[in-house]
């Protein structure tokens, strides 16, 4: 029997790429670059759409 994975919808704002590393242009003493990690504000870094957002009903 095949195993079925749960269908979790991908976030429409980040397309599943929930975090990004942005370089600041500054280098550390060992020569590596200083980076900032920024998470998607919609999915909060998970890459998936929250289930509660898809169940909200507007109007009557």
XYZ file of N, CA, C and O in Angstrom:
240
model
N 0.838 -1.172 0.000
C 0.000 0.000 0.000
C 0.891 1.247 0.000
O 1.829 1.331 0.783
N 0.588 2.213 -0.830
C 1.380 3.446 -0.818
C 1.056 4.300 0.402
O -0.074 4.321 0.885
N 2.065 4.958 0.894
C 1.889 5.871 2.021
C 1.582 7.255 1.472
O 2.274 7.747 0.579
N 0.561 7.888 1.981
C 0.181 9.216 1.522
C 0.675 10.269 2.497
O 0.515 10.131 3.713
N 1.285 11.292 1.980
C 1.749 12.409 2.797
C 0.615 13.412 2.938
O -0.192 13.590 2.034
N 0.533 14.085 4.086
C -0.502 15.102 4.239
C -0.262 16.267 3.289
O 0.879 16.662 3.049
N -1.323 16.782 2.721
C -1.222 17.879 1.769
C -1.225 19.199 2.536
O -2.268 19.666 2.975
N -0.046 19.784 2.715
C 0.053 21.067 3.394
C 0.282 22.141 2.345
O 1.237 22.065 1.573
N -0.583 23.135 2.273
C -0.445 24.172 1.252
C 0.795 25.039 1.478
O 1.143 25.349 2.608
N 1.433 25.398 0.390
C 2.630 26.236 0.435
C 2.206 27.690 0.595
O 1.196 28.125 0.036
N 2.975 28.442 1.335
C 2.686 29.861 1.563
C 2.696 30.612 0.232
O 3.613 30.474 -0.567
N 1.681 31.411 -0.015
C 1.578 32.114 -1.295
C 2.483 33.341 -1.368
O 2.779 33.822 -2.445
N 2.946 33.833 -0.224
C 3.812 35.012 -0.234
C 5.277 34.668 -0.475
O 6.000 35.410 -1.132
N 5.734 33.536 0.062
C 7.159 33.195 -0.074
C 7.392 31.955 -0.937
O 8.545 31.581 -1.157
N 6.342 31.289 -1.397
C 6.428 30.080 -2.221
C 7.244 28.968 -1.576
O 7.908 28.190 -2.237
N 7.211 28.888 -0.256
C 7.910 27.821 0.455
C 9.327 28.170 0.866
O 9.947 27.431 1.621
N 9.875 29.278 0.374
C 11.214 29.722 0.791
C 11.024 30.710 1.929
O 10.983 31.923 1.731
N 10.897 30.189 3.144
C 10.417 30.967 4.275
C 11.453 31.900 4.891
O 11.098 32.909 5.479
N 12.729 31.590 4.791
C 13.749 32.462 5.370
C 14.767 32.851 4.304
O 15.034 32.104 3.377
N 15.315 34.034 4.471
C 16.337 34.535 3.547
C 17.503 35.083 4.359
O 17.305 35.660 5.423
N 18.708 34.887 3.855
C 19.902 35.435 4.485
C 20.339 36.657 3.681
O 20.589 36.565 2.482
N 20.404 37.801 4.342
C 20.761 39.055 3.682
C 22.112 39.509 4.223
O 22.304 39.600 5.438
N 23.045 39.764 3.320
C 24.360 40.226 3.771
C 24.290 41.714 4.090
O 23.583 42.480 3.439
N 25.039 42.103 5.121
C 25.041 43.500 5.547
C 26.186 44.284 4.919
O 26.211 45.504 5.022
N 27.138 43.602 4.301
C 28.296 44.277 3.723
C 29.466 44.366 4.695
O 30.561 44.759 4.319
N 29.244 44.015 5.935
C 30.289 44.044 6.964
C 30.913 42.655 7.055
O 30.237 41.645 6.905
N 32.205 42.618 7.295
C 32.896 41.342 7.470
C 33.346 41.187 8.918
O 33.692 42.153 9.578
N 33.329 39.919 9.382
C 33.839 39.594 10.715
C 35.370 39.576 10.661
O 35.976 39.667 9.594
N 36.000 39.446 11.804
C 37.471 39.425 11.868
C 38.077 38.229 11.142
O 39.203 38.304 10.652
N 37.323 37.117 11.040
C 37.849 35.942 10.344
C 37.587 35.976 8.842
O 37.952 35.064 8.122
N 36.938 37.035 8.331
C 36.733 37.196 6.900
C 35.353 36.795 6.407
O 35.021 37.015 5.247
N 34.535 36.182 7.258
C 33.186 35.810 6.845
C 32.275 37.034 6.868
O 32.537 38.006 7.565
N 31.211 36.974 6.098
C 30.282 38.100 6.032
C 29.231 38.018 7.140
O 28.786 36.946 7.512
N 28.836 39.179 7.623
C 27.759 39.255 8.608
C 26.438 39.207 7.858
O 26.234 39.933 6.893
N 25.541 38.314 8.271
C 24.255 38.157 7.590
C 23.112 38.300 8.581
O 23.270 38.078 9.788
N 21.963 38.670 8.066
C 20.731 38.729 8.839
C 19.788 37.669 8.295
O 19.654 37.511 7.092
N 19.123 36.943 9.174
C 18.121 35.966 8.750
C 16.756 36.601 8.909
O 16.391 37.030 9.990
N 15.997 36.649 7.822
C 14.684 37.266 7.818
C 13.651 36.199 7.477
O 13.797 35.475 6.496
N 12.604 36.100 8.299
C 11.545 35.113 8.083
C 10.346 35.770 7.411
O 10.098 36.964 7.567
N 9.587 34.982 6.667
C 8.372 35.455 6.016
C 7.362 35.855 7.098
O 7.086 35.072 8.002
N 6.800 37.060 7.016
C 5.865 37.480 8.059
C 4.520 36.756 7.995
O 3.821 36.661 8.995
N 4.159 36.215 6.846
C 2.864 35.549 6.722
C 2.878 34.178 7.382
O 2.013 33.855 8.191
N 3.865 33.361 7.035
C 3.912 31.994 7.577
C 4.847 31.882 8.776
O 4.972 30.807 9.357
N 5.519 32.973 9.133
C 6.430 33.028 10.278
C 7.570 32.018 10.173
O 7.983 31.419 11.150
N 8.057 31.808 8.946
C 9.227 30.974 8.732
C 8.966 29.500 8.551
O 9.906 28.720 8.503
N 7.713 29.072 8.430
C 7.449 27.643 8.259
C 7.394 27.239 6.796
O 7.662 26.093 6.465
N 6.992 28.158 5.916
C 6.885 27.839 4.495
C 5.527 27.310 4.095
O 5.277 27.049 2.926
N 4.648 27.117 5.062
C 3.308 26.590 4.801
C 2.260 27.591 5.259
O 2.456 28.327 6.211
N 1.124 27.585 4.595
C 0.021 28.456 4.960
C -0.620 27.944 6.240
O -0.895 26.754 6.354
N -0.856 28.822 7.197
C -1.538 28.382 8.416
C -2.949 27.885 8.095
O -3.640 28.451 7.255
N -3.388 26.830 8.740
C -4.697 26.253 8.479
C -5.821 27.200 8.868
O -6.850 27.238 8.230
N -5.651 27.987 9.909
C -6.707 28.888 10.366
C -6.995 29.978 9.336
O -8.121 30.434 9.216
N -5.993 30.385 8.580
C -6.195 31.445 7.589
C -7.083 30.972 6.437
O -7.810 31.763 5.853
N -7.041 29.699 6.118
C -7.854 29.206 5.020
C -9.297 28.949 5.454
O -10.169 28.765 4.613
N -9.582 28.953 6.744
C -10.925 28.675 7.229
C -11.695 29.929 7.631
O -12.834 29.817 8.073
N -11.087 31.085 7.497
C -11.763 32.319 7.883
C -12.874 32.622 6.891
O -12.676 32.576 5.688
N -14.036 32.930 7.419
C -15.180 33.252 6.579
C -15.558 34.709 6.781
O -15.697 35.164 7.907
N -15.709 35.428 5.685
C -16.047 36.834 5.749
C -17.487 37.005 5.285
O -17.899 36.434 4.286
N -18.229 37.796 6.020
C -19.626 38.042 5.646
C -20.557 37.043 6.317
O -20.236 36.449 7.325
N -21.712 36.864 5.727
C -22.698 35.950 6.318
C -22.472 34.534 5.935
O -22.189 34.086 4.946
